[in-house]
CSV table of C-alpha atoms in Angstrom, one decimal:
chain,number,residue,atom,x,y,z
A,1,MET,CA,0.2,0.0,0.2
A,2,LEU,CA,2.0,2.6,-1.6
A,3,PHE,CA,-1.0,5.6,-1.3
A,4,LEU,CA,0.5,8.1,1.2
A,5,GLN,CA,4.3,7.4,0.0
A,6,LEU,CA,3.7,8.8,-3.5
A,7,PRO,CA,4.7,12.0,-5.0
A,8,ILE,CA,2.1,14.5,-5.9
A,9,ILE,CA,2.0,15.3,-9.3
A,10,PHE,CA,1.7,18.4,-10.3
A,11,TYR,CA,-0.5,17.7,-14.0
A,12,THR,CA,-1.0,21.7,-14.6
A,13,SER,CA,2.6,21.4,-15.8
A,14,LYS,CA,1.3,19.0,-18.6
A,15,PHE,CA,-1.2,21.2,-20.2
A,16,PRO,CA,-0.3,24.1,-22.0
A,17,GLY,CA,-2.1,27.2,-20.2
A,18,LYS,CA,0.3,28.7,-17.5
A,19,PRO,CA,0.3,26.5,-14.4
A,20,THR,CA,-1.9,29.1,-12.3
A,21,ASP,CA,-4.4,28.9,-15.4
A,22,GLU,CA,-7.3,26.9,-13.4
A,23,SER,CA,-8.9,26.5,-16.8
A,24,PHE,CA,-5.6,23.9,-17.6
A,25,GLY,CA,-5.5,25.7,-21.3
A,26,LEU,CA,-9.1,25.8,-22.5
A,27,ILE,CA,-9.1,29.7,-21.9
A,28,GLU,CA,-6.3,30.2,-24.5
A,29,LYS,CA,-7.0,27.3,-26.9
A,30,LEU,CA,-11.0,28.9,-27.4
A,31,GLY,CA,-8.9,32.3,-27.9
A,32,LEU,CA,-11.1,34.0,-25.2
A,33,GLU,CA,-8.8,36.6,-24.1
A,34,ALA,CA,-8.6,38.0,-27.5
A,35,LEU,CA,-12.5,38.0,-27.4
A,36,ILE,CA,-12.9,39.3,-24.2
A,37,ASN,CA,-10.6,42.1,-24.4
A,38,ALA,CA,-12.4,43.0,-27.1
A,39,GLY,CA,-15.4,42.9,-24.7
A,40,ASP,CA,-17.5,40.6,-27.0
A,41,TRP,CA,-19.0,38.8,-24.2
A,42,LYS,CA,-21.6,37.1,-26.6
A,43,ALA,CA,-19.1,35.4,-28.9
A,44,VAL,CA,-16.8,33.9,-25.8
A,45,GLU,CA,-20.8,32.5,-24.2
A,46,ASN,CA,-21.1,31.0,-27.1
A,47,LYS,CA,-18.0,28.8,-27.2
A,48,VAL,CA,-18.8,28.2,-23.8
A,49,LEU,CA,-21.9,26.5,-24.1
A,50,GLN,CA,-20.7,24.0,-27.3
A,51,LEU,CA,-17.9,22.9,-24.4
A,52,PRO,CA,-19.1,19.2,-22.3
A,53,SER,CA,-20.1,19.8,-19.0
A,54,ASP,CA,-17.3,19.4,-17.2
A,55,ASP,CA,-14.9,21.7,-20.1
A,56,LEU,CA,-17.5,24.2,-18.8
A,57,THR,CA,-16.6,24.3,-15.5
A,58,ARG,CA,-13.1,24.8,-16.2
A,59,VAL,CA,-13.7,27.5,-18.4
A,60,MET,CA,-15.8,29.5,-15.1
A,61,ASP,CA,-13.2,28.6,-12.8
A,62,GLY,CA,-10.5,30.2,-15.2
A,63,LEU,CA,-12.0,33.1,-16.0
A,64,CYS,CA,-13.0,33.7,-12.5
A,65,LYS,CA,-9.8,33.4,-10.9
A,66,GLN,CA,-7.9,34.0,-14.1
A,67,GLU,CA,-5.9,38.0,-12.0
A,68,ASN,CA,-5.4,39.6,-15.7
A,69,LEU,CA,-9.1,39.2,-16.7
A,70,THR,CA,-10.5,40.0,-13.6
A,71,VAL,CA,-11.0,44.0,-15.1
A,72,LYS,CA,-12.9,42.9,-17.5
A,73,VAL,CA,-14.7,39.9,-15.6
A,74,MET,CA,-15.9,42.4,-13.4
A,75,ASP,CA,-17.3,45.4,-15.8
A,76,TYR,CA,-19.1,42.7,-17.8
A,77,LEU,CA,-21.1,41.7,-14.9
A,78,THR,CA,-22.3,45.0,-14.5
A,79,THR,CA,-24.0,45.0,-17.8
A,80,THR,CA,-27.4,43.2,-18.8
A,81,PRO,CA,-27.8,40.1,-17.0
A,82,SER,CA,-28.3,36.6,-18.8
A,83,GLU,CA,-27.9,33.9,-17.1
A,84,PHE,CA,-24.6,33.1,-18.5
A,85,GLN,CA,-23.6,35.6,-16.7
A,86,ASP,CA,-26.0,34.7,-13.6
A,87,VAL,CA,-23.3,31.7,-13.4
A,88,LEU,CA,-20.6,33.5,-14.1
A,89,ALA,CA,-20.9,36.2,-11.6
A,90,GLY,CA,-22.3,33.5,-9.3
A,91,ASN,CA,-18.9,32.1,-9.5
A,92,PHE,CA,-16.9,34.8,-9.6
A,93,HIS,CA,-18.6,35.7,-5.9
A,94,ILE,CA,-18.2,32.6,-4.9
A,95,ASN,CA,-13.9,32.6,-4.9
A,96,ARG,CA,-14.5,36.4,-3.8
A,97,ALA,CA,-16.2,35.1,-0.9
A,98,TRP,CA,-13.8,32.3,-0.1
A,99,LYS,CA,-10.7,34.0,-0.3
A,100,ILE,CA,-11.8,36.4,1.7
A,101,ARG,CA,-12.7,33.7,4.5
A,102,SER,CA,-9.1,31.7,3.9
A,103,GLY,CA,-8.9,27.9,4.5
A,104,SER,CA,-8.2,28.5,8.3
A,105,TRP,CA,-10.6,26.7,10.8
A,106,ALA,CA,-13.6,28.6,11.8
A,107,GLU,CA,-12.5,29.5,15.1
A,108,GLU,CA,-9.2,31.3,13.3
A,109,VAL,CA,-11.5,33.9,10.8
A,110,GLY,CA,-12.1,37.2,12.0
A,111,GLU,CA,-14.9,39.4,12.1
A,112,ASP,CA,-14.4,41.5,9.2
A,113,GLN,CA,-13.6,38.1,7.7
A,114,TRP,CA,-16.8,36.5,7.8
A,115,GLU,CA,-18.5,39.9,7.1
A,116,GLY,CA,-16.4,39.9,3.4
A,117,PHE,CA,-17.5,36.0,3.1
A,118,PHE,CA,-21.4,36.1,3.8
A,119,LYS,CA,-21.4,38.9,1.9
A,120,HIS,CA,-20.5,37.6,-1.1
A,121,LEU,CA,-21.9,34.2,-0.7
A,122,ASN,CA,-25.6,36.0,-0.6
A,123,ILE,CA,-24.7,37.6,-4.0
A,124,ALA,CA,-23.2,34.6,-5.6
A,125,ALA,CA,-27.1,33.0,-4.6
A,126,GLU,CA,-28.9,35.6,-5.7
A,127,ARG,CA,-27.3,35.5,-9.0
A,128,LEU,CA,-27.5,31.4,-8.9
A,129,ASN,CA,-31.3,30.6,-8.1
A,130,ARG,CA,-33.1,31.9,-11.4
A,131,THR,CA,-34.8,30.2,-13.7
A,132,TYR,CA,-32.1,28.6,-16.5
A,133,ALA,CA,-33.0,27.6,-20.3
A,134,SER,CA,-29.6,25.6,-20.7
A,135,LYS,CA,-29.1,22.7,-18.9
A,136,LYS,CA,-25.3,23.3,-19.2
A,137,LEU,CA,-25.7,26.4,-17.6
A,138,GLU,CA,-28.7,24.6,-15.4
A,139,LEU,CA,-26.7,21.8,-14.0
A,140,GLU,CA,-23.7,24.1,-13.8
A,141,GLY,CA,-25.3,27.2,-11.8
A,142,ILE,CA,-27.0,24.6,-9.3
A,143,ALA,CA,-23.6,23.0,-8.9
A,144,ARG,CA,-22.0,26.3,-7.5
A,145,LEU,CA,-24.7,26.4,-5.4
A,146,ILE,CA,-23.6,23.6,-3.3
A,147,ARG,CA,-20.3,25.2,-2.4
A,148,VAL,CA,-22.7,28.3,-1.2
A,149,TYR,CA,-24.2,26.6,0.9
A,150,MET,CA,-21.7,24.9,2.1
A,151,GLY,CA,-20.5,28.1,3.2
A,152,GLY,CA,-23.6,28.7,5.0
A,153,SER,CA,-23.9,25.3,6.4
A,154,ASP,CA,-27.5,24.8,5.1
A,155,LYS,CA,-26.4,20.5,4.6
A,156,GLU,CA,-30.0,20.3,3.7
A,157,GLU,CA,-29.9,22.5,1.2
A,158,ALA,CA,-27.2,21.5,-0.3
A,159,HIS,CA,-28.5,17.9,-0.7
A,160,GLU,CA,-31.8,19.5,-2.6
A,161,ALA,CA,-29.2,21.2,-4.6
A,162,TYR,CA,-27.2,17.9,-5.5
A,163,ASN,CA,-30.4,15.9,-6.0
A,164,HIS,CA,-31.5,18.9,-8.4
A,165,CYS,CA,-28.4,18.1,-10.3
A,166,LYS,CA,-28.0,14.6,-10.5
A,167,GLU,CA,-31.8,14.4,-11.6
A,168,ILE,CA,-30.4,16.6,-14.7
A,169,ASP,CA,-27.0,14.7,-15.1
A,170,PRO,CA,-25.9,11.7,-12.4
A,171,ASN,CA,-22.3,11.6,-12.7
A,172,HIS,CA,-21.6,15.4,-13.4
A,173,TYR,CA,-18.5,16.0,-12.1
A,174,LEU,CA,-18.7,19.6,-10.2
A,175,SER,CA,-22.1,18.6,-8.5
A,176,ASN,CA,-20.6,15.3,-7.5
A,177,ILE,CA,-17.6,17.3,-5.7
A,178,ALA,CA,-19.0,20.0,-4.4
A,179,MET,CA,-21.2,17.4,-2.6
A,180,HIS,CA,-18.8,14.9,-1.6
A,181,ARG,CA,-16.9,18.1,0.0
A,182,ILE,CA,-20.3,19.5,2.4
A,183,LEU,CA,-20.4,15.8,3.8
A,184,THR,CA,-16.5,15.8,5.1
A,185,PRO,CA,-15.8,15.9,9.0
A,186,ARG,CA,-14.4,18.8,8.5
A,187,TRP,CA,-17.6,21.0,7.1
A,188,GLY,CA,-20.2,18.8,9.4
A,189,GLY,CA,-19.8,15.6,7.8
A,190,SER,CA,-18.7,11.6,8.7
A,191,THR,CA,-16.4,9.3,7.4
A,192,ASP,CA,-20.0,7.2,6.9
A,193,GLU,CA,-21.5,9.7,4.9
A,194,MET,CA,-18.4,10.3,2.7
A,195,VAL,CA,-18.0,6.9,2.4
A,196,ASN,CA,-21.6,6.0,1.6
A,197,PHE,CA,-21.6,8.7,-1.0
A,198,ALA,CA,-19.1,7.1,-3.0
A,199,ALA,CA,-20.3,3.7,-3.1
A,200,SER,CA,-23.8,5.7,-4.7
A,201,ILE,CA,-21.9,7.0,-7.7
A,202,ASP,CA,-22.4,4.6,-10.8
A,203,ASN,CA,-19.1,6.4,-12.8
A,204,SER,CA,-16.9,4.0,-11.5
A,205,HIS,CA,-14.4,6.5,-12.3
A,206,LEU,CA,-16.1,9.2,-10.4
A,207,ARG,CA,-16.4,7.2,-8.3
A,208,GLY,CA,-12.4,6.0,-7.9
A,209,LEU,CA,-12.2,9.7,-7.1
A,210,ILE,CA,-14.0,10.2,-4.4
A,211,GLU,CA,-12.8,7.0,-2.8
A,212,LEU,CA,-9.5,8.2,-3.0
A,213,SER,CA,-10.5,11.6,-1.5
A,214,ASN,CA,-11.8,9.7,1.4
A,215,LEU,CA,-8.9,8.4,1.6
A,216,VAL,CA,-7.1,12.1,1.2
A,217,GLU,CA,-9.5,13.5,3.6
A,218,ILE,CA,-9.6,10.5,7.0
A,219,TYR,CA,-5.5,11.3,7.1
A,220,SER,CA,-5.7,14.5,6.7
A,221,ASP,CA,-8.1,14.8,9.4
A,222,MET,CA,-5.7,12.1,11.5
A,223,TYR,CA,-2.9,14.2,10.7
A,224,ASN,CA,-4.2,17.9,11.5
A,225,GLU,CA,-5.9,16.7,14.9
A,226,ASN,CA,-2.4,15.4,16.3
A,227,ASN,CA,-0.4,17.7,14.4
A,228,ASP,CA,2.6,17.5,17.3
A,229,GLU,CA,2.7,13.5,16.2
A,230,ASP,CA,5.5,12.3,14.2
A,231,GLU,CA,4.1,12.0,10.2
A,232,GLN,CA,5.3,8.7,10.2
A,233,VAL,CA,3.2,7.1,13.3
A,234,THR,CA,0.5,8.9,11.7
A,235,LYS,CA,0.8,7.0,8.9
A,236,GLN,CA,1.5,3.6,11.1
A,237,ARG,CA,-2.1,4.3,12.7
A,238,PHE,CA,-4.1,5.8,9.1
A,239,TYR,CA,-3.2,2.1,7.4
A,240,LYS,CA,-3.6,0.0,10.9
A,241,GLU,CA,-7.5,1.7,11.4
A,242,HIS,CA,-8.6,2.3,7.8
A,243,ASP,CA,-7.0,-0.9,6.1
A,244,ALA,CA,-10.0,-2.5,5.1
A,245,LEU,CA,-10.7,0.8,3.6
A,246,ILE,CA,-7.2,1.3,1.9
A,247,ASP,CA,-7.7,-2.2,0.1
A,248,LYS,CA,-10.7,-2.2,-1.1
A,249,THR,CA,-10.4,1.5,-2.6
A,250,LEU,CA,-7.1,0.8,-3.8
A,251,SER,CA,-8.1,-2.8,-5.8
A,252,SER,CA,-11.0,-1.1,-7.5
A,253,LEU,CA,-9.6,1.8,-8.7
A,254,GLU,CA,-9.8,2.1,-12.5
A,255,ILE,CA,-8.1,4.5,-13.8
A,256,PRO,CA,-9.3,7.1,-16.6
A,257,THR,CA,-7.8,7.0,-19.9
A,258,ASP,CA,-8.3,10.4,-21.3
A,259,ASN,CA,-5.9,12.5,-20.0
A,260,SER,CA,-7.2,15.6,-20.9
A,261,SER,CA,-11.1,15.7,-18.5
A,262,MET,CA,-11.5,18.1,-15.6
A,263,LEU,CA,-12.2,14.4,-14.2
A,264,ALA,CA,-8.9,13.1,-15.2
A,265,ILE,CA,-6.7,16.0,-13.9
A,266,ASP,CA,-8.0,15.9,-10.7
A,267,PHE,CA,-8.1,12.1,-10.3
A,268,LYS,CA,-3.8,12.3,-11.2
A,269,ASN,CA,-3.3,15.3,-8.7
């Protein structure tokens, strides 16, 4: 069982975009930056809506996190609303919210951070809670809401959003990843909830990714709960206490052969 001895693969270097490009090269490949600089957001929308759902997710992340596009995106978000703009706005404000909050534990987050965090989450919720004509944008928008509900500890709302997405596409990458996150112990879930959720996923590659993520979450929690403990000791406890789960996960793992999908990228990271 070499799970925790494997080096982290910095998979972003395998793609044509910059290492910090959250679209993993799609913004460049589609020529979106030139269109954005020209103010032709309708052309951007038309290109993005031709993409498969997980590529749409990659582009949305890239547009909202690529710093040289931030001013252009913010300007666009003040123009006449559309469902494409609302989804982009929702994602933009979710990212702003979590950046303000930081990844710290709740007790380490300051009052000003909480204020900014909820301000942007509320804006995101307002933009994303709408009627959609496009099923692709509906999937993307409702899946993004799961992260809004995670921030507000609204687990029931998150389940409703996930079930909405599941009715459209049970193997939708973003909604499954987002729902898994809210079921982790750090966000009020439990190991049993994570394991049961993974088992409920039909797609073998997506299920494998969630099962691997479960192992990472379990080990991370063990290490953080005893951060004065030697890492080797934590590894030994991890193997001893979760040997059956590790064996079951690794023995049934199916690695995606498509290297360009978001699922494959996440899997290899």
